[in-house]
PDB file of C-alpha atoms in Angstrom:
ATOM      1  CA  MET A   1      -3.449   1.354  22.289  1.00 42.00           C
ATOM      2  CA  ALA A   2       0.042   1.028  23.724  1.00 45.00           C
ATOM      3  CA  VAL A   3       2.358   4.052  23.865  1.00 42.00           C
ATOM      4  CA  TYR A   4       6.110   3.786  24.427  1.00 41.00           C
ATOM      5  CA  ALA A   5       8.835   6.410  24.493  1.00 47.00           C
ATOM      6  CA  ASP A   6       9.430   6.097  20.762  1.00 81.00           C
ATOM      7  CA  MET A   7       6.688   3.742  19.595  1.00 86.00           C
ATOM      8  CA  LYS A   8       2.906   4.005  19.301  1.00 90.00           C
ATOM      9  CA  VAL A   9       0.945   0.849  18.459  1.00 93.00           C
ATOM     10  CA  ASP A  10      -2.755   0.678  17.613  1.00 92.00           C
ATOM     11  CA  CYS A  11      -4.277  -2.810  17.496  1.00 92.00           C
ATOM     12  CA  GLY A  12      -7.219  -2.849  15.079  1.00 90.00           C
ATOM     13  CA  PRO A  13      -9.692  -5.690  14.615  1.00 87.00           C
ATOM     14  CA  ASP A  14      -7.535  -7.402  11.966  1.00 86.00           C
ATOM     15  CA  PHE A  15      -4.667  -4.975  11.415  1.00 90.00           C
ATOM     16  CA  VAL A  16      -1.958  -3.123  13.312  1.00 92.00           C
ATOM     17  CA  THR A  17      -0.668   0.409  12.867  1.00 93.00           C
ATOM     18  CA  LEU A  18       2.673   1.402  14.339  1.00 93.00           C
ATOM     19  CA  MET A  19       4.301   4.832  14.397  1.00 91.00           C
ATOM     20  CA  TRP A  20       7.962   5.022  15.361  1.00 89.00           C
ATOM     21  CA  THR A  21       9.351   8.456  16.239  1.00 87.00           C
ATOM     22  CA  GLU A  22      13.129   8.413  15.951  1.00 80.00           C
ATOM     23  CA  SER A  23      15.078  10.288  18.633  1.00 74.00           C
ATOM     24  CA  ARG A  24      18.587   9.147  17.727  1.00 72.00           C
ATOM     25  CA  PRO A  25      20.648  11.385  15.427  1.00 69.00           C
ATOM     26  CA  GLN A  26      21.532  10.090  11.960  1.00 72.00           C
ATOM     27  CA  ALA A  27      19.246   7.048  12.265  1.00 76.00           C
ATOM     28  CA  ASP A  28      17.756   5.828   8.971  1.00 79.00           C
ATOM     29  CA  THR A  29      14.051   5.034   9.554  1.00 81.00           C
ATOM     30  CA  SER A  30      13.903   3.045   6.295  1.00 79.00           C
ATOM     31  CA  LEU A  31      15.944   0.358   8.094  1.00 80.00           C
ATOM     32  CA  LEU A  32      13.114  -0.418  10.517  1.00 83.00           C
ATOM     33  CA  ARG A  33      11.293  -3.725  10.025  1.00 85.00           C
ATOM     34  CA  LEU A  34       8.089  -5.050  11.564  1.00 88.00           C
ATOM     35  CA  GLY A  35       8.665  -8.766  11.303  1.00 82.00           C
ATOM     36  CA  ASN A  36       9.635  -9.094   7.643  1.00 76.00           C
ATOM     37  CA  CYS A  37       7.708  -5.980   6.518  1.00 82.00           C
ATOM     38  CA  PHE A  38       9.260  -2.689   5.436  1.00 79.00           C
ATOM     39  CA  PRO A  39       7.709   0.616   6.568  1.00 85.00           C
ATOM     40  CA  THR A  40       4.524   1.552   4.740  1.00 86.00           C
ATOM     41  CA  SER A  41       5.913   5.101   4.698  1.00 86.00           C
ATOM     42  CA  PHE A  42       8.797   6.892   6.358  1.00 84.00           C
ATOM     43  CA  SER A  43      10.432  10.296   6.742  1.00 82.00           C
ATOM     44  CA  ALA A  44      13.600  11.645   8.351  1.00 78.00           C
ATOM     45  CA  GLY A  45      12.242  11.221  11.862  1.00 81.00           C
ATOM     46  CA  GLU A  46       9.367   8.758  11.641  1.00 86.00           C
ATOM     47  CA  ALA A  47       8.414   5.359  10.252  1.00 88.00           C
ATOM     48  CA  TYR A  48       4.810   4.232   9.807  1.00 90.00           C
ATOM     49  CA  PHE A  49       3.493   0.687   9.406  1.00 91.00           C
ATOM     50  CA  TYR A  50      -0.039  -0.340   8.427  1.00 91.00           C
ATOM     51  CA  VAL A  51      -0.179  -4.138   8.187  1.00 89.00           C
ATOM     52  CA  ASP A  52      -2.633  -6.996   8.483  1.00 88.00           C
ATOM     53  CA  LEU A  53      -2.224  -9.450  11.340  1.00 88.00           C
ATOM     54  CA  THR A  54      -1.903 -12.187   8.730  1.00 83.00           C
ATOM     55  CA  ASP A  55       1.194 -10.490   7.262  1.00 81.00           C
ATOM     56  CA  CYS A  56       4.742  -9.744   8.430  1.00 81.00           C
ATOM     57  CA  ASN A  57       5.224 -13.086  10.207  1.00 79.00           C
ATOM     58  CA  PHE A  58       3.016 -12.228  13.174  1.00 86.00           C
ATOM     59  CA  ARG A  59       2.973 -15.077  15.684  1.00 85.00           C
ATOM     60  CA  ARG A  60      -0.418 -16.187  17.016  1.00 81.00           C
ATOM     61  CA  LEU A  61      -0.941 -17.720  20.448  1.00 80.00           C
ATOM     62  CA  VAL A  62      -4.194 -18.846  22.067  1.00 73.00           C
ATOM     63  CA  THR A  63      -4.181 -18.854  25.854  1.00 67.00           C
ATOM     64  CA  GLY A  64      -7.469 -19.438  27.616  1.00 68.00           C
ATOM     65  CA  ASP A  65      -9.897 -16.722  26.503  1.00 75.00           C
ATOM     66  CA  ALA A  66      -7.204 -14.593  24.851  1.00 81.00           C
ATOM     67  CA  LEU A  67      -5.958 -14.500  21.275  1.00 84.00           C
ATOM     68  CA  VAL A  68      -2.491 -12.916  21.217  1.00 87.00           C
ATOM     69  CA  TYR A  69      -0.525 -11.714  18.173  1.00 89.00           C
ATOM     70  CA  SER A  70       3.138 -10.847  18.669  1.00 90.00           C
ATOM     71  CA  ASN A  71       5.977  -9.618  16.496  1.00 89.00           C
ATOM     72  CA  ASP A  72       9.253  -7.689  16.724  1.00 89.00           C
ATOM     73  CA  LEU A  73      10.131  -4.212  15.544  1.00 89.00           C
ATOM     74  CA  THR A  74      13.804  -4.314  14.625  1.00 85.00           C
ATOM     75  CA  TYR A  75      16.347  -1.776  13.467  1.00 80.00           C
ATOM     76  CA  VAL A  76      18.775  -3.229  10.949  1.00 71.00           C
ATOM     77  CA  ALA A  77      21.901  -1.121  11.408  1.00 65.00           C
ATOM     78  CA  SER A  78      24.320  -0.832   8.513  1.00 55.00           C
ATOM     79  CA  ALA A  79      27.959  -1.777   9.036  1.00 53.00           C
ATOM     80  CA  ASP A  80      29.171   1.840   9.095  1.00 54.00           C
ATOM     81  CA  SER A  81      26.341   3.147  11.283  1.00 61.00           C
ATOM     82  CA  TYR A  82      26.849   4.830  14.651  1.00 66.00           C
ATOM     83  CA  ASN A  83      23.393   3.583  15.706  1.00 67.00           C
ATOM     84  CA  LEU A  84      23.200   0.091  17.149  1.00 72.00           C
ATOM     85  CA  ALA A  85      20.649  -2.488  16.066  1.00 75.00           C
ATOM     86  CA  PHE A  86      17.757  -3.100  18.443  1.00 80.00           C
ATOM     87  CA  THR A  87      14.535  -5.078  18.841  1.00 85.00           C
ATOM     88  CA  HIS A  88      11.231  -4.002  20.437  1.00 87.00           C
ATOM     89  CA  PRO A  89       8.355  -6.438  21.076  1.00 90.00           C
ATOM     90  CA  VAL A  90       4.970  -5.641  19.504  1.00 91.00           C
ATOM     91  CA  VAL A  91       1.973  -7.379  21.077  1.00 91.00           C
ATOM     92  CA  CYS A  92      -1.767  -7.200  20.396  1.00 91.00           C
ATOM     93  CA  ALA A  93      -4.177  -9.144  22.630  1.00 89.00           C
ATOM     94  CA  TYR A  94      -7.848  -9.789  21.856  1.00 87.00           C
ATOM     95  CA  ASP A  95     -10.738 -11.636  23.434  1.00 83.00           C
ATOM     96  CA  ARG A  96     -10.887 -15.038  21.828  1.00 73.00           C
ATOM     97  CA  PRO A  97     -13.992 -15.238  19.581  1.00 69.00           C
ATOM     98  CA  LYS A  98     -16.349 -17.987  20.715  1.00 63.00           C
ATOM     99  CA  ASP A  99     -16.475 -19.450  17.226  1.00 56.00           C
ATOM    100  CA  TRP A 100     -12.728 -19.128  16.597  1.00 54.00           C
ATOM    101  CA  TYR A 101     -10.782 -22.182  15.493  1.00 48.00           C
ATOM    102  CA  ALA A 102      -7.339 -22.669  14.026  1.00 46.00           C
ATOM    103  CA  THR A 103      -7.095 -22.521  10.246  1.00 42.00           C
ATOM    104  CA  ILE A 104      -5.365 -25.251   8.272  1.00 35.00           C
ATOM    105  CA  TYR A 105      -2.032 -24.257   6.803  1.00 32.00           C
ATOM    106  CA  ASP A 106      -2.069 -24.337   3.023  1.00 31.00           C
ATOM    107  CA  PRO A 107       1.433 -24.426   1.519  1.00 27.00           C
ATOM    108  CA  VAL A 108       0.213 -23.302  -1.929  1.00 23.00           C
ATOM    109  CA  PHE A 109       0.635 -19.667  -0.851  1.00 22.00           C
ATOM    110  CA  LYS A 110       4.393 -20.263  -0.603  1.00 22.00           C
ATOM    111  CA  THR A 111       4.692 -21.549  -4.144  1.00 22.00           C
ATOM    112  CA  TYR A 112       6.475 -18.432  -5.422  1.00 29.00           C
ATOM    113  CA  SER A 113       7.938 -17.241  -2.086  1.00 32.00           C
ATOM    114  CA  LEU A 114       6.149 -13.913  -2.490  1.00 41.00           C
ATOM    115  CA  GLY A 115       5.975 -13.209   1.226  1.00 53.00           C
ATOM    116  CA  ASP A 116       9.267 -11.284   1.277  1.00 62.00           C
ATOM    117  CA  LEU A 117       8.617  -8.878  -1.600  1.00 75.00           C
ATOM    118  CA  GLN A 118       9.517  -5.267  -0.831  1.00 79.00           C
ATOM    119  CA  PHE A 119       6.860  -2.726  -1.823  1.00 84.00           C
ATOM    120  CA  ASN A 120       7.619   0.999  -2.052  1.00 86.00           C
ATOM    121  CA  ILE A 121       5.363   3.991  -2.758  1.00 89.00           C
ATOM    122  CA  GLY A 122       5.895   7.721  -2.442  1.00 89.00           C
ATOM    123  CA  LEU A 123       5.558  11.272  -3.742  1.00 91.00           C
ATOM    124  CA  MET A 124       8.041  12.106  -6.492  1.00 90.00           C
ATOM    125  CA  ASN A 125       9.427  15.181  -8.241  1.00 90.00           C
ATOM    126  CA  ASP A 126       8.119  16.311 -11.639  1.00 91.00           C
ATOM    127  CA  ASP A 127      10.166  13.867 -13.746  1.00 90.00           C
ATOM    128  CA  PHE A 128       9.999  10.938 -11.281  1.00 89.00           C
ATOM    129  CA  SER A 129      13.777  11.006 -10.862  1.00 85.00           C
ATOM    130  CA  GLY A 130      13.690  11.460  -7.087  1.00 85.00           C
ATOM    131  CA  PRO A 131      11.485  12.168  -4.071  1.00 87.00           C
ATOM    132  CA  ALA A 132       9.216  15.225  -3.977  1.00 87.00           C
ATOM    133  CA  GLU A 133      10.904  18.421  -2.810  1.00 86.00           C
ATOM    134  CA  SER A 134       7.692  19.695  -1.197  1.00 88.00           C
ATOM    135  CA  THR A 135       4.534  18.226   0.304  1.00 90.00           C
ATOM    136  CA  ARG A 136       2.403  21.264  -0.578  1.00 91.00           C
ATOM    137  CA  PHE A 137       0.603  21.152  -3.927  1.00 93.00           C
ATOM    138  CA  PRO A 138      -1.501  24.034  -5.313  1.00 93.00           C
ATOM    139  CA  LEU A 139      -4.997  23.147  -6.496  1.00 93.00           C
ATOM    140  CA  GLY A 140      -4.855  22.038 -10.142  1.00 92.00           C
ATOM    141  CA  SER A 141      -1.190  21.009 -10.058  1.00 94.00           C
ATOM    142  CA  ILE A 142       0.096  17.486 -10.620  1.00 95.00           C
ATOM    143  CA  ILE A 143       1.175  15.158  -7.805  1.00 94.00           C
ATOM    144  CA  PRO A 144       3.637  12.564  -9.186  1.00 94.00           C
ATOM    145  CA  ILE A 145       3.305   9.228  -7.384  1.00 94.00           C
ATOM    146  CA  MET A 146       5.429   6.138  -7.978  1.00 92.00           C
ATOM    147  CA  ALA A 147       5.075   2.635  -6.585  1.00 91.00           C
ATOM    148  CA  SER A 148       7.434  -0.285  -7.094  1.00 87.00           C
ATOM    149  CA  VAL A 149       8.077  -3.814  -5.944  1.00 84.00           C
ATOM    150  CA  VAL A 150      11.560  -5.298  -5.504  1.00 77.00           C
ATOM    151  CA  GLN A 151      11.691  -8.815  -6.900  1.00 65.00           C
ATOM    152  CA  GLU A 152      15.330  -9.868  -7.021  1.00 59.00           C
ATOM    153  CA  THR A 153      14.619 -13.576  -6.573  1.00 57.00           C
ATOM    154  CA  HIS A 154      11.141 -13.879  -8.093  1.00 57.00           C
ATOM    155  CA  GLN A 155       9.550 -14.400 -11.477  1.00 64.00           C
ATOM    156  CA  PRO A 156       8.729 -11.115 -13.301  1.00 71.00           C
ATOM    157  CA  LEU A 157       5.721  -9.392 -11.752  1.00 80.00           C
ATOM    158  CA  LEU A 158       3.464  -6.579 -12.907  1.00 87.00           C
ATOM    159  CA  LEU A 159       2.666  -3.961 -10.261  1.00 91.00           C
ATOM    160  CA  LEU A 160      -0.881  -2.568 -10.225  1.00 94.00           C
ATOM    161  CA  LEU A 161      -2.749  -0.029  -8.109  1.00 95.00           C
ATOM    162  CA  GLU A 162      -5.966  -1.859  -7.348  1.00 93.00           C
ATOM    163  CA  GLU A 163      -7.491   0.852  -5.173  1.00 93.00           C
ATOM    164  CA  CYS A 164      -6.559   4.290  -3.825  1.00 94.00           C
ATOM    165  CA  VAL A 165      -8.598   6.669  -1.667  1.00 93.00           C
ATOM    166  CA  ALA A 166      -7.708  10.002  -0.086  1.00 93.00           C
ATOM    167  CA  ALA A 167      -8.494  10.632   3.587  1.00 92.00           C
ATOM    168  CA  THR A 168      -7.488  13.073   6.309  1.00 91.00           C
ATOM    169  CA  THR A 169      -6.210  10.346   8.641  1.00 89.00           C
ATOM    170  CA  PRO A 170      -3.287   7.882   8.412  1.00 88.00           C
ATOM    171  CA  GLU A 171      -5.734   5.065   9.204  1.00 87.00           C
ATOM    172  CA  LEU A 172      -9.087   4.305   7.609  1.00 83.00           C
ATOM    173  CA  TYR A 173     -12.201   3.849   9.703  1.00 78.00           C
ATOM    174  CA  LEU A 174     -15.819   3.191   8.764  1.00 73.00           C
ATOM    175  CA  GLU A 175     -16.651   6.792   9.644  1.00 75.00           C
ATOM    176  CA  SER A 176     -13.677   8.257   7.731  1.00 78.00           C
ATOM    177  CA  THR A 177     -14.414  10.815   5.026  1.00 83.00           C
ATOM    178  CA  MET A 178     -12.844   9.425   1.867  1.00 88.00           C
ATOM    179  CA  TYR A 179     -12.284  10.627  -1.691  1.00 92.00           C
ATOM    180  CA  PRO A 180     -11.992   7.791  -4.250  1.00 92.00           C
ATOM    181  CA  ILE A 181      -9.131   8.045  -6.730  1.00 95.00           C
ATOM    182  CA  ILE A 182      -8.757   4.497  -8.073  1.00 95.00           C
ATOM    183  CA  SER A 183     -11.486   1.912  -7.597  1.00 92.00           C
ATOM    184  CA  ASN A 184     -13.318  -0.882  -9.388  1.00 91.00           C
ATOM    185  CA  LYS A 185     -10.159  -2.998  -9.541  1.00 93.00           C
ATOM    186  CA  GLY A 186      -7.763  -0.556 -11.182  1.00 95.00           C
ATOM    187  CA  CYS A 187      -9.936   2.164 -12.782  1.00 96.00           C
ATOM    188  CA  LEU A 188      -8.450   5.662 -12.360  1.00 96.00           C
ATOM    189  CA  LEU A 189     -11.667   7.571 -11.665  1.00 94.00           C
ATOM    190  CA  GLU A 190      -9.887  10.925 -11.454  1.00 94.00           C
ATOM    191  CA  SER A 191      -8.866  10.653 -15.117  1.00 95.00           C
ATOM    192  CA  VAL A 192     -12.484  11.142 -16.252  1.00 94.00           C
ATOM    193  CA  SER A 193     -12.704  14.769 -15.106  1.00 92.00           C
ATOM    194  CA  SER A 194      -9.074  15.864 -14.794  1.00 94.00           C
ATOM    195  CA  ARG A 195      -5.580  15.530 -16.252  1.00 95.00           C
ATOM    196  CA  SER A 196      -4.806  12.547 -14.025  1.00 96.00           C
ATOM    197  CA  LYS A 197      -3.298   9.576 -15.843  1.00 96.00           C
ATOM    198  CA  PHE A 198      -0.995   6.578 -15.592  1.00 96.00           C
ATOM    199  CA  GLU A 199       2.391   7.304 -17.160  1.00 95.00           C
ATOM    200  CA  PRO A 200       4.014   4.834 -19.600  1.00 90.00           C
ATOM    201  CA  ARG A 201       5.873   2.115 -17.726  1.00 87.00           C
ATOM    202  CA  GLN A 202       9.639   2.093 -17.436  1.00 81.00           C
ATOM    203  CA  LYS A 203       9.571  -1.431 -15.999  1.00 81.00           C
ATOM    204  CA  SER A 204       6.826  -3.931 -15.154  1.00 81.00           C
ATOM    205  CA  SER A 205       7.595  -3.825 -11.429  1.00 83.00           C
ATOM    206  CA  GLU A 206       6.941  -0.078 -11.272  1.00 89.00           C
ATOM    207  CA  ILE A 207       3.860   2.079 -11.846  1.00 94.00           C
ATOM    208  CA  ARG A 208       3.738   5.870 -12.156  1.00 95.00           C
ATOM    209  CA  LEU A 209       0.683   8.031 -11.564  1.00 96.00           C
ATOM    210  CA  SER A 210       0.278  11.712 -12.388  1.00 96.00           C
ATOM    211  CA  LEU A 211      -2.553  12.812 -10.113  1.00 96.00           C
ATOM    212  CA  GLN A 212      -4.107  16.249 -10.539  1.00 95.00           C
ATOM    213  CA  THR A 213      -4.949  17.830  -7.208  1.00 94.00           C
ATOM    214  CA  PHE A 214      -8.624  17.940  -6.259  1.00 91.00           C
ATOM    215  CA  THR A 215     -10.908  19.907  -3.939  1.00 88.00           C
ATOM    216  CA  PHE A 216     -10.759  17.616  -0.936  1.00 90.00           C
ATOM    217  CA  ALA A 217      -9.664  18.692   2.548  1.00 88.00           C
ATOM    218  CA  MET A 218      -8.136  21.908   1.268  1.00 89.00           C
ATOM    219  CA  GLY A 219      -5.407  23.150   3.594  1.00 89.00           C
ATOM    220  CA  GLU A 220      -5.541  19.977   5.732  1.00 91.00           C
ATOM    221  CA  GLU A 221      -3.167  17.036   5.913  1.00 91.00           C
ATOM    222  CA  VAL A 222      -4.158  14.423   3.314  1.00 92.00           C
ATOM    223  CA  PHE A 223      -3.161  10.764   3.165  1.00 92.00           C
ATOM    224  CA  ILE A 224      -3.662   8.446   0.181  1.00 93.00           C
ATOM    225  CA  HIS A 225      -4.391   4.844   1.090  1.00 92.00           C
ATOM    226  CA  CYS A 226      -3.602   2.379  -1.691  1.00 93.00           C
ATOM    227  CA  LYS A 227      -3.862  -1.329  -2.262  1.00 91.00           C
ATOM    228  CA  LEU A 228      -0.913  -2.515  -4.356  1.00 92.00           C
ATOM    229  CA  LEU A 229      -1.057  -5.746  -6.295  1.00 91.00           C
ATOM    230  CA  ALA A 230       1.967  -7.602  -7.697  1.00 89.00           C
ATOM    231  CA  TRP A 231       0.625  -9.931 -10.373  1.00 86.00           C
ATOM    232  CA  ASP A 232       1.496 -12.305 -13.190  1.00 81.00           C
ATOM    233  CA  PRO A 233       2.022 -10.102 -16.312  1.00 80.00           C
ATOM    234  CA  ASN A 234       0.209 -12.730 -18.382  1.00 77.00           C
ATOM    235  CA  GLY A 235      -2.785 -12.888 -16.065  1.00 81.00           C
ATOM    236  CA  LEU A 236      -4.521  -9.572 -16.785  1.00 85.00           C
ATOM    237  CA  ASP A 237      -8.317  -9.534 -16.717  1.00 90.00           C
ATOM    238  CA  SER A 238     -11.086  -7.096 -15.781  1.00 92.00           C
ATOM    239  CA  THR A 239     -10.069  -7.288 -12.105  1.00 92.00           C
ATOM    240  CA  LYS A 240      -6.283  -7.161 -12.665  1.00 93.00           C
ATOM    241  CA  LYS A 241      -5.571  -4.050 -14.714  1.00 94.00           C
ATOM    242  CA  ALA A 242      -4.547  -0.380 -14.841  1.00 96.00           C
ATOM    243  CA  CYS A 243      -7.066   1.740 -16.770  1.00 96.00           C
ATOM    244  CA  HIS A 244      -7.366   5.476 -17.333  1.00 97.00           C
ATOM    245  CA  PHE A 245      -9.780   7.612 -19.339  1.00 96.00           C
ATOM    246  CA  VAL A 246      -8.380   9.384 -22.403  1.00 94.00           C
ATOM    247  CA  GLU A 247     -10.517  12.168 -23.851  1.00 92.00           C
ATOM    248  CA  GLY A 248     -11.706  11.277 -27.335  1.00 90.00           C
ATOM    249  CA  HIS A 249     -10.784   7.616 -26.911  1.00 91.00           C
ATOM    250  CA  GLY A 250     -12.460   6.419 -23.720  1.00 94.00           C
ATOM    251  CA  TRP A 251     -11.004   3.955 -21.233  1.00 96.00           C
ATOM    252  CA  GLU A 252      -7.589   2.590 -22.169  1.00 95.00           C
ATOM    253  CA  LEU A 253      -5.488  -0.209 -20.685  1.00 94.00           C
ATOM    254  CA  LEU A 254      -2.039   1.047 -19.659  1.00 93.00           C
ATOM    255  CA  ASP A 255      -0.183  -2.135 -20.563  1.00 88.00           C
ATOM    256  CA  ASN A 256      -1.798  -3.096 -23.886  1.00 85.00           C
ATOM    257  CA  LEU A 257      -4.102  -0.799 -25.869  1.00 87.00           C
ATOM    258  CA  ALA A 258      -5.319  -3.794 -27.872  1.00 85.00           C
ATOM    259  CA  GLN A 259      -6.843  -5.213 -24.691  1.00 88.00           C
ATOM    260  CA  SER A 260      -8.598  -2.012 -23.611  1.00 92.00           C
ATOM    261  CA  ASN A 261     -11.876  -3.921 -23.610  1.00 92.00           C
ATOM    262  CA  LEU A 262     -10.797  -5.062 -20.128  1.00 93.00           C
ATOM    263  CA  CYS A 263     -11.559  -1.486 -19.079  1.00 95.00           C
ATOM    264  CA  ASP A 264     -15.149  -1.463 -20.372  1.00 94.00           C
ATOM    265  CA  CYS A 265     -16.409  -2.397 -16.912  1.00 94.00           C
ATOM    266  CA  CYS A 266     -15.000   0.811 -15.406  1.00 94.00           C
ATOM    267  CA  GLU A 267     -18.419   2.368 -16.017  1.00 90.00           C
ATOM    268  CA  SER A 268     -20.184  -0.450 -14.134  1.00 90.00           C
ATOM    269  CA  LYS A 269     -18.827  -3.239 -11.897  1.00 89.00           C
ATOM    270  CA  CYS A 270     -15.623  -5.092 -12.715  1.00 89.00           C
ATOM    271  CA  LYS A 271     -15.816  -8.819 -12.056  1.00 81.00           C
ATOM    272  CA  SER A 272     -13.591 -11.679 -13.109  1.00 69.00           C
ATOM    273  CA  ARG A 273     -15.082 -14.325 -15.354  1.00 59.00           C
ATOM    274  CA  ARG A 274     -12.912 -16.887 -13.615  1.00 50.00           C
ATOM    275  CA  GLN A 275     -13.896 -18.131 -10.196  1.00 40.00           C
ATOM    276  CA  ARG A 276     -11.599 -16.944  -7.443  1.00 39.00           C
ATOM    277  CA  SER A 277      -9.563 -19.792  -6.049  1.00 32.00           C
ATOM    278  CA  VAL A 278      -6.511 -20.547  -3.974  1.00 30.00           C
ATOM    279  CA  ALA A 279      -4.772 -21.721  -7.121  1.00 31.00           C
ATOM    280  CA  SER A 280      -5.180 -18.334  -8.849  1.00 37.00           C
ATOM    281  CA  GLU A 281      -4.135 -16.339  -5.771  1.00 43.00           C
ATOM    282  CA  LYS A 282      -0.642 -17.819  -5.897  1.00 44.00           C
ATOM    283  CA  HIS A 283       0.092 -15.597  -8.920  1.00 49.00           C
ATOM    284  CA  GLY A 284       0.099 -12.395  -6.896  1.00 60.00           C
ATOM    285  CA  MET A 285       0.332 -10.599  -3.599  1.00 81.00           C
ATOM    286  CA  VAL A 286      -1.597  -7.615  -2.220  1.00 84.00           C
ATOM    287  CA  HIS A 287      -0.010  -4.973   0.003  1.00 86.00           C
ATOM    288  CA  LYS A 288      -1.634  -1.954   1.672  1.00 87.00           C
ATOM    289  CA  ALA A 289       0.321   1.297   1.775  1.00 89.00           C
ATOM    290  CA  VAL A 290      -0.181   4.919   2.797  1.00 90.00           C
ATOM    291  CA  ILE A 291       1.263   8.049   1.148  1.00 90.00           C
ATOM    292  CA  GLY A 292       1.497  11.311   3.026  1.00 86.00           C
ATOM    293  CA  PRO A 293       0.780  13.498   4.671  1.00 89.00           C
ATOM    294  CA  PHE A 294       0.671  16.246   2.050  1.00 92.00           C
ATOM    295  CA  THR A 295      -1.426  19.399   1.688  1.00 93.00           C
ATOM    296  CA  ILE A 296      -3.515  20.761  -1.197  1.00 93.00           C
ATOM    297  CA  THR A 297      -3.442  24.554  -1.128  1.00 92.00           C
ATOM    298  CA  ASP A 298      -5.825  27.136  -2.572  1.00 86.00           C
ATOM    299  CA  LEU A 299      -4.250  29.301  -5.253  1.00 73.00           C
ATOM    300  CA  ASN A 300      -5.976  32.344  -3.758  1.00 67.00           C
ATOM    301  CA  SER A 301      -4.734  31.754  -0.200  1.00 56.00           C
TER     302      SER A 301
END
């Protein structure tokens, strides 16, 4: 772990987390970039990144017994800003695995130029018209969550929440205590026993979730770790979907009730009938994101 005056970097086995604490007045932390990646989450004084080493244009260098990944944290100042642009190096060094060898570049992943998509996720107010006014939610209340993907120069994409878990830490570890919210490739588990549900879409590149608070880590800081998937709207199957449970009806598909049979596997194990291949992966892109922290409070406290 490397600690700087304003930057804290943690080099994981195949990912990097970076927390930037802003000390300059009037600086906009949303303008920070790690390589070509936007912050996973940000607030008035901090920006947080959780990225894979294979993302964000990390550069890889092998020198002797070391495997080094490097990148740049940059601040993109706006034209009318009093804060100047800057660049900080970000470096993670590892022992070179004995069986490591260079992978062959496959240009098929660049077919749709999806590498520069901008993903956003955050807590919203009650009608999803703006950010949440508070990060404290009484037990039983609804937490509005919205995720979106900016796709100005791409073919239309459908945004899905493939997986979401709650935890008490901004990073996930094997020993972390987790509370599953969405799993099994898009099944909203919390909808079975609560008022949680996906809201009707306003646009394909956006997904809204009304999540009822639950009895997990009461009074502590909670983070929700999600895996977002931008996908071909015509390529839905049992592993590419958004399903929630509706009392009296069962599992329903958010985007097409007539295809709700894609949700039948939510009670078992969801698997694609088609073999996974490089050719199919070009239709989408996965991005990990973290929401929080927020606190679930006891009504009696």
